[in-house]
Short mmCIF file of C-alpha atoms in Angstrom, two decimals:
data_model
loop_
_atom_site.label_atom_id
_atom_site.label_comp_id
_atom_site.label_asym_id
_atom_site.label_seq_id
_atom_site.Cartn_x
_atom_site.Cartn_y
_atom_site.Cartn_z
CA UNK N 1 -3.61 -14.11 3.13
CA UNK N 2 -4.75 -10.31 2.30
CA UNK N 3 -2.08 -7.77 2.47
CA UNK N 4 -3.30 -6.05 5.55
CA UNK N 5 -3.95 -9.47 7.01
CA UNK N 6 -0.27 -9.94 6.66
CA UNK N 7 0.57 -6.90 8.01
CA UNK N 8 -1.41 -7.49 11.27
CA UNK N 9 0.04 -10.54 12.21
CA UNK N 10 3.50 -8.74 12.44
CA UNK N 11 2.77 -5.44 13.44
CA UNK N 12 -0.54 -5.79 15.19
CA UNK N 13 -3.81 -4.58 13.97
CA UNK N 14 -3.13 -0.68 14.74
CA UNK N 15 -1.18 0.05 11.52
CA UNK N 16 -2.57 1.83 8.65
CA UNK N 17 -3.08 -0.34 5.34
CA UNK N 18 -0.07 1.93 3.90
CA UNK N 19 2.61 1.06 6.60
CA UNK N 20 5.50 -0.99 6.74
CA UNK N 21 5.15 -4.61 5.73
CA UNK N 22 7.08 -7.48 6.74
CA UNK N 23 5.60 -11.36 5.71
CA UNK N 24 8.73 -13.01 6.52
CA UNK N 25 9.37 -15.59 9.14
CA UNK N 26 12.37 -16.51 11.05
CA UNK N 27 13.69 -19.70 8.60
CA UNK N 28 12.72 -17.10 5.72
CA UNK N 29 15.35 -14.74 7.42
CA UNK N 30 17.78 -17.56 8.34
CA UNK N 31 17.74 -18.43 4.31
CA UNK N 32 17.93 -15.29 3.36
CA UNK N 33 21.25 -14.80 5.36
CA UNK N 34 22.21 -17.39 4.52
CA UNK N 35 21.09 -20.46 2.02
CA UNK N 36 18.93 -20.99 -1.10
CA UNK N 37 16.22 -17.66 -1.10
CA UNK N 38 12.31 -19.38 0.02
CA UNK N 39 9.61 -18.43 -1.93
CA UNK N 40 8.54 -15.88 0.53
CA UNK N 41 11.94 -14.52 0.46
CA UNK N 42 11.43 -13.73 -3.52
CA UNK N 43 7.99 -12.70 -2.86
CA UNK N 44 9.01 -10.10 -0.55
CA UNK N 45 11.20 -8.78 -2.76
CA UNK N 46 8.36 -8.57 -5.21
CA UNK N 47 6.35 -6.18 -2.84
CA UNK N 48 9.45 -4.28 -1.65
CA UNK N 49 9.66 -3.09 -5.53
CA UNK N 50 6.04 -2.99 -6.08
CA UNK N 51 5.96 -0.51 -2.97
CA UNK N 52 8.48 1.34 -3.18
CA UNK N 53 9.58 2.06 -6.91
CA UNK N 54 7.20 1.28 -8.77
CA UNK N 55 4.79 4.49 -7.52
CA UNK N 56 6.82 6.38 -8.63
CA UNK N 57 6.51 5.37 -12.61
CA UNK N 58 2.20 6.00 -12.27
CA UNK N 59 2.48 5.16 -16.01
CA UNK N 60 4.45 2.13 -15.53
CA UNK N 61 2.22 -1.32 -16.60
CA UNK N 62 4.69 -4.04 -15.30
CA UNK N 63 3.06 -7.12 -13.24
CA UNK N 64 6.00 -8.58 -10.74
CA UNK N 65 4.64 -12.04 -10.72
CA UNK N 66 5.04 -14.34 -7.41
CA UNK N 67 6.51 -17.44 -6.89
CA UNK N 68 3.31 -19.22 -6.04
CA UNK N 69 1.71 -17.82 -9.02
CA UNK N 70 4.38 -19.31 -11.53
CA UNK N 71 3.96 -22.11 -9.85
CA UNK N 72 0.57 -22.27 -10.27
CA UNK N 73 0.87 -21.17 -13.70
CA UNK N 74 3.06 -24.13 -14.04
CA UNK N 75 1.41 -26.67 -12.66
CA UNK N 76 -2.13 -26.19 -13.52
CA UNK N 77 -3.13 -29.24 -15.80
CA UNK N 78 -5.52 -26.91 -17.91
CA UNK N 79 -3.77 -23.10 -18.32
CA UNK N 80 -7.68 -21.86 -19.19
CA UNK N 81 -8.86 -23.11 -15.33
CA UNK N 82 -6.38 -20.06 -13.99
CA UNK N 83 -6.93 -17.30 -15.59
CA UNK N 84 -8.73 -15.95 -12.66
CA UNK N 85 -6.68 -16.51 -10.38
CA UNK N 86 -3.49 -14.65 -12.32
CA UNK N 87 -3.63 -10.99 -12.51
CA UNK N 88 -4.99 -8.82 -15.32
CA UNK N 89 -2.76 -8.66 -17.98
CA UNK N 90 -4.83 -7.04 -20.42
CA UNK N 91 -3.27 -3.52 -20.67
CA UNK N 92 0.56 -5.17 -19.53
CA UNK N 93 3.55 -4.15 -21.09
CA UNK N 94 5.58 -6.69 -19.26
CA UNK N 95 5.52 -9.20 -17.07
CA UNK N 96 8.75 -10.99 -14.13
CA UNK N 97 8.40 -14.42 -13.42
CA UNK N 98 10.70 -16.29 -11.04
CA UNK N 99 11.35 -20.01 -12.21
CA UNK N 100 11.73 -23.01 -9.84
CA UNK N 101 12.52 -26.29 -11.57
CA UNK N 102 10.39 -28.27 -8.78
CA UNK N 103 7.67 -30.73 -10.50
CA UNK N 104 6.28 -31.82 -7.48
CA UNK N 105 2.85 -30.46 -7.84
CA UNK N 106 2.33 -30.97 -4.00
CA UNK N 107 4.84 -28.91 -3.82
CA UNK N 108 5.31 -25.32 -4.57
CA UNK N 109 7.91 -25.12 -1.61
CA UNK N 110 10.31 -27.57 -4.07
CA UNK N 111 13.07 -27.44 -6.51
CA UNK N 112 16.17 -26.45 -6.07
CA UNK N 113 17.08 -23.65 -8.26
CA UNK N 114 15.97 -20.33 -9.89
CA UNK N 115 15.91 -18.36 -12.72
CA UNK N 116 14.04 -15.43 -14.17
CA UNK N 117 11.65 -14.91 -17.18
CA UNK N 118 10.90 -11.70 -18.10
CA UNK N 119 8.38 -11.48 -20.84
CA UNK N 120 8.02 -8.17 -22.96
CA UNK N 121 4.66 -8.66 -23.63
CA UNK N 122 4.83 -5.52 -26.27
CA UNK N 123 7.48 -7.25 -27.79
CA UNK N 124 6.07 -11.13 -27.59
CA UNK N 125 9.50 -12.17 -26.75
CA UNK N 126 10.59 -13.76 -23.21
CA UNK N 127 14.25 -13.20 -22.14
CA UNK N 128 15.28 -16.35 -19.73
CA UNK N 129 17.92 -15.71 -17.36
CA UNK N 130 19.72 -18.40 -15.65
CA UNK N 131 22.97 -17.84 -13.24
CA UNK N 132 23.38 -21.48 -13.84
CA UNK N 133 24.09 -22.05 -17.46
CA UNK N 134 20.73 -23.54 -18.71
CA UNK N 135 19.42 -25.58 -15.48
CA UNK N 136 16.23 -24.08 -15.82
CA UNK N 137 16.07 -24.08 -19.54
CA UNK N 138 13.10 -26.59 -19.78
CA UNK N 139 11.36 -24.92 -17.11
CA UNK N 140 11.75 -21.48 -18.54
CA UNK N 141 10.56 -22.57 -21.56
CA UNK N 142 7.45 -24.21 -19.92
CA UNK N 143 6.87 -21.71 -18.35
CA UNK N 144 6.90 -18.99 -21.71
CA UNK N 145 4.32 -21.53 -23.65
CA UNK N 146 1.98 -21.74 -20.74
CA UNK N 147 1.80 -17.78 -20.63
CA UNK N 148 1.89 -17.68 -24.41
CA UNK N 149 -1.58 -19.46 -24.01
CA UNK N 150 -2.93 -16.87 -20.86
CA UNK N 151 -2.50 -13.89 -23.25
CA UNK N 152 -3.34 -15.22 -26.10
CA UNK N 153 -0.25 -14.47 -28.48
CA UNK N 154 2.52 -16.40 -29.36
CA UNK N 155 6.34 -15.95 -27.70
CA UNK N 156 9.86 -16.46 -28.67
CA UNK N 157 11.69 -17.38 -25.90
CA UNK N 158 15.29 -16.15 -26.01
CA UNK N 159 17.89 -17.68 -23.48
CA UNK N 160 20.18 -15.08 -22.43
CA UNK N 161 23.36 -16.92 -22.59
CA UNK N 162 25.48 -13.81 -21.10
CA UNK N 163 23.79 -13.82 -17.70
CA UNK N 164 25.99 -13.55 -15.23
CA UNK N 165 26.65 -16.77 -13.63
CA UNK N 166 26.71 -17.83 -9.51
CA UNK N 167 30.03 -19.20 -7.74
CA UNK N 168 28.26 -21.34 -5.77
CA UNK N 169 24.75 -24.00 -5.29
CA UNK N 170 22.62 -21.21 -3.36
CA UNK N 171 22.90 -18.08 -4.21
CA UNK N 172 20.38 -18.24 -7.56
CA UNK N 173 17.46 -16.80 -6.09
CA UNK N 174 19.81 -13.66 -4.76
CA UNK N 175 20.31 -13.38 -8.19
CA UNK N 176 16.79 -13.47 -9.49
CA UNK N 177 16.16 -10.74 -7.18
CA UNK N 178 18.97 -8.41 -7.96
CA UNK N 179 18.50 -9.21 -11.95
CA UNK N 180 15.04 -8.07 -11.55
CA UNK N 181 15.61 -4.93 -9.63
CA UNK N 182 18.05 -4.10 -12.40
CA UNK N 183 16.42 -4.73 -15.64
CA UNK N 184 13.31 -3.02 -13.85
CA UNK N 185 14.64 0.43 -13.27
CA UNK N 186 17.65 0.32 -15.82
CA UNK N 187 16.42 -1.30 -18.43
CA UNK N 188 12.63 -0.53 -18.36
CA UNK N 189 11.48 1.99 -15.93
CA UNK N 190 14.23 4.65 -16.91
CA UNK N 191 14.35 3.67 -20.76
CA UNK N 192 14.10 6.03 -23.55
CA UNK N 193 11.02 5.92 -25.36
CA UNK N 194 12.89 6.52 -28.61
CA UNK N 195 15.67 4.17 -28.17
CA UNK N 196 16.02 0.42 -28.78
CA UNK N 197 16.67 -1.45 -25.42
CA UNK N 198 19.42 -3.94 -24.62
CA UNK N 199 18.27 -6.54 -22.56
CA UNK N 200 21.65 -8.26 -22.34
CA UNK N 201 23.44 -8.43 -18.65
CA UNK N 202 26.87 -9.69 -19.97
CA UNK N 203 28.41 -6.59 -18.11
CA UNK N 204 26.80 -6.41 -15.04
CA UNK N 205 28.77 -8.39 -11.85
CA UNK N 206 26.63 -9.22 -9.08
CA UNK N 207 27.80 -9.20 -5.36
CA UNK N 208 25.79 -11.87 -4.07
CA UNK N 209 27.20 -11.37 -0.59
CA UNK N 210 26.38 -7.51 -0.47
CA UNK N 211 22.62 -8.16 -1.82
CA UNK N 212 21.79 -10.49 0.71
CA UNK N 213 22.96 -7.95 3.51
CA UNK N 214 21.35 -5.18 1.52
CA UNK N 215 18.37 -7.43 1.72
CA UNK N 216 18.60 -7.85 5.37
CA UNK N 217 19.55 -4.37 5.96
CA UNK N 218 15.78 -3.55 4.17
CA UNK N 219 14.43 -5.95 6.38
CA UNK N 220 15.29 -4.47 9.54
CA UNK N 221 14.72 -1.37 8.40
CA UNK N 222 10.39 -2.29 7.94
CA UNK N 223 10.58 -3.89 10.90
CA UNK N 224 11.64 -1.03 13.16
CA UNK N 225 9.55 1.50 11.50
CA UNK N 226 6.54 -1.05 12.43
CA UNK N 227 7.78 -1.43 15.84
CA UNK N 228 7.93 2.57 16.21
CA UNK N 229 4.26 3.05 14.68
CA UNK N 230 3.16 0.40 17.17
CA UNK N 231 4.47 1.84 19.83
CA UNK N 232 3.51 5.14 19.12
CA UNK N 233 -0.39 3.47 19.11
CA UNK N 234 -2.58 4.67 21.51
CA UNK N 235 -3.55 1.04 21.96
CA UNK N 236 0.13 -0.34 22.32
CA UNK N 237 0.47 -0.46 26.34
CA UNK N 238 -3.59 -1.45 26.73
CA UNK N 239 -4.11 -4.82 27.74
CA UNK N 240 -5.70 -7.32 25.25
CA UNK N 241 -8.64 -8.56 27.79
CA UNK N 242 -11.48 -6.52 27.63
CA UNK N 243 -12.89 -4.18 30.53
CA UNK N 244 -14.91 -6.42 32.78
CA UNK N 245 -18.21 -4.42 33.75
CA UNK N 246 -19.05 -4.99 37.40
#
C-alpha cells in the first residue's frame, strides 16, 4: 500500500503527504512492547530513519531495505525476475537488510529470529550481525550471494563475531533496529571522509528494555501529532454522509 495510502487509513484523508505516519497495528504495538519485533515493526523503523535523519545527509546514498523486500530477495527462485521490484541501486553506497531465518516461502510473516546485513556496496564487503551467535549465519550468507547477483559484483561476507549479543529469545529484532540506527549515523552518516571506518560493535551495550520504550515513546509521539492535524481539519467535525439536496 502507497505511503499516503497508509497514512490515510490512520489519520484520515485530510493530512498532507509530509505529515506524521503511523502503519502500525495494535498486535504490531503489543510486540513491540513486548515480544519478538513483526515485520511491520522493523519496517517502521525503516521509515522513522528514512524520515527523519536521513534528510538531513541530502548527499547521503544509503537504501534501508524492508523486511518484505529481503524476503523477497530471498525467496525469489530466479534473483533476475526481481530486479524491478527492489529499489535502484545503481548510484548506492550502501545498503541495510534485516534477516529472518523463515523458509517458508508462503510465509514472509515466519521465522523466528533476526539479524542484520549491511552491505558496503563501495567496499563489496557485507558485515553480518547476529545478537545470537551465528543463528542466522546461513541466512545472512544467502542473503549476501543473492544481492551479489542484483548488483552485479561479487561480496565477501564478513560475520561480525563481536556483536553484541541478546539475554533473552525475543529481543533480536530490537536489536536489528538499534544496530542500524547506530552504524547509520555513527559509523556512516557522520564518518570522516579521510578516515578508515570501524565497523566493529564489540563496545557498544544495548538496552533492549529502554529501545523498545524509546520506540513506543516515538510511536505515540506520530500519533498525537496526527490526531492534532486532524483535528485542527476543517473537515474533522463534518459528517461523512454527503449533503442530501431536497
Amino acid at each position: 500500500m502507497p505511503f499516503r495510502q497508509r497514512v490515510a487509513r490512520h489519520f484520515g484523508d485530510s493530512l498532507s503527504p509530509t505529515a506524521p505516519y503511523l502503519s502500525l497495528t495494535g498486535d504490531d504495538i503489543k510486540s513491540l512492547r513486548y515480544d519478538w519485533l513483526t515485520d511491520n515493526n522493523i519496517a517502521f523503523w525503516e521509515e522513522w530513519l528514512e524520515r527523519e535523519i536521513l534528510p538531513h545527509y541530502s548527499r547521503a546514498r544509503i537504501v534501508l531495505l524492508r523486511p518484505s523486500m529481503t524476503f523477497l530477495l530471498m525467496q525469489a527462485s530466479d534473483v533476475k525476475s526481481i530486479g524491478s521490484a527492489l529499489p535502484n541501486f545503481q548510484k548506492v553506497t550502501h545498503i541495510f537488510l534485516p534477516v529472518n531465518d523463515s523458509r517458508d516461502r508462503e510465509r514472509a510473516d515466519g521465522g523466528s529470529h533476526w539479524s542484520l546485513l549491511l552491505v558496503s556496496v563501495i567496499d563489496r564487503v557485507a558485515f553480518h550481525y547476529d545478537s545470537l551467535g551465528g543463528a542466522n549465519f546461513y541466512e545472512a550468507q544467502k542473503c549476501a550471494d543473492r544481492l551479489s547477483k542484483v548488483l552485479g559484483i561479487p561480496l565477501r561476507f564478513h560475520q561480525m563475531d563481536d556483536c553484541p549479543q541478546q539475554e533473552n529469545s525475543s529481543d533480536c529484532g530490537v536489536y536489528v533496529c538499534i544496530l542500524m540506527r547506530h552504524l547509520l549515523i555513527k559509523r556512516l552518516l557522520n564518518a570522516n571522509a579521510n578516515e578508515k571506518v570501524s565497523m566493529s560493535m564489540g563496545n557498544k551495550v544495548i538496552d533492549s528494555h529502554g529501545a523498545r520504550k524509546e520506540m513506543l515513546k516515538i510511536i505515540e509521539s506520530l500519533r498525537k501529532e496526527g490526531e492534532r492535524r486532524r483535528s485542527a481539519s476543517p473537515f474533522a467535525n463534518s459528517s461523512r454522509t454527503p449533503p442530501r439536496i431536497e
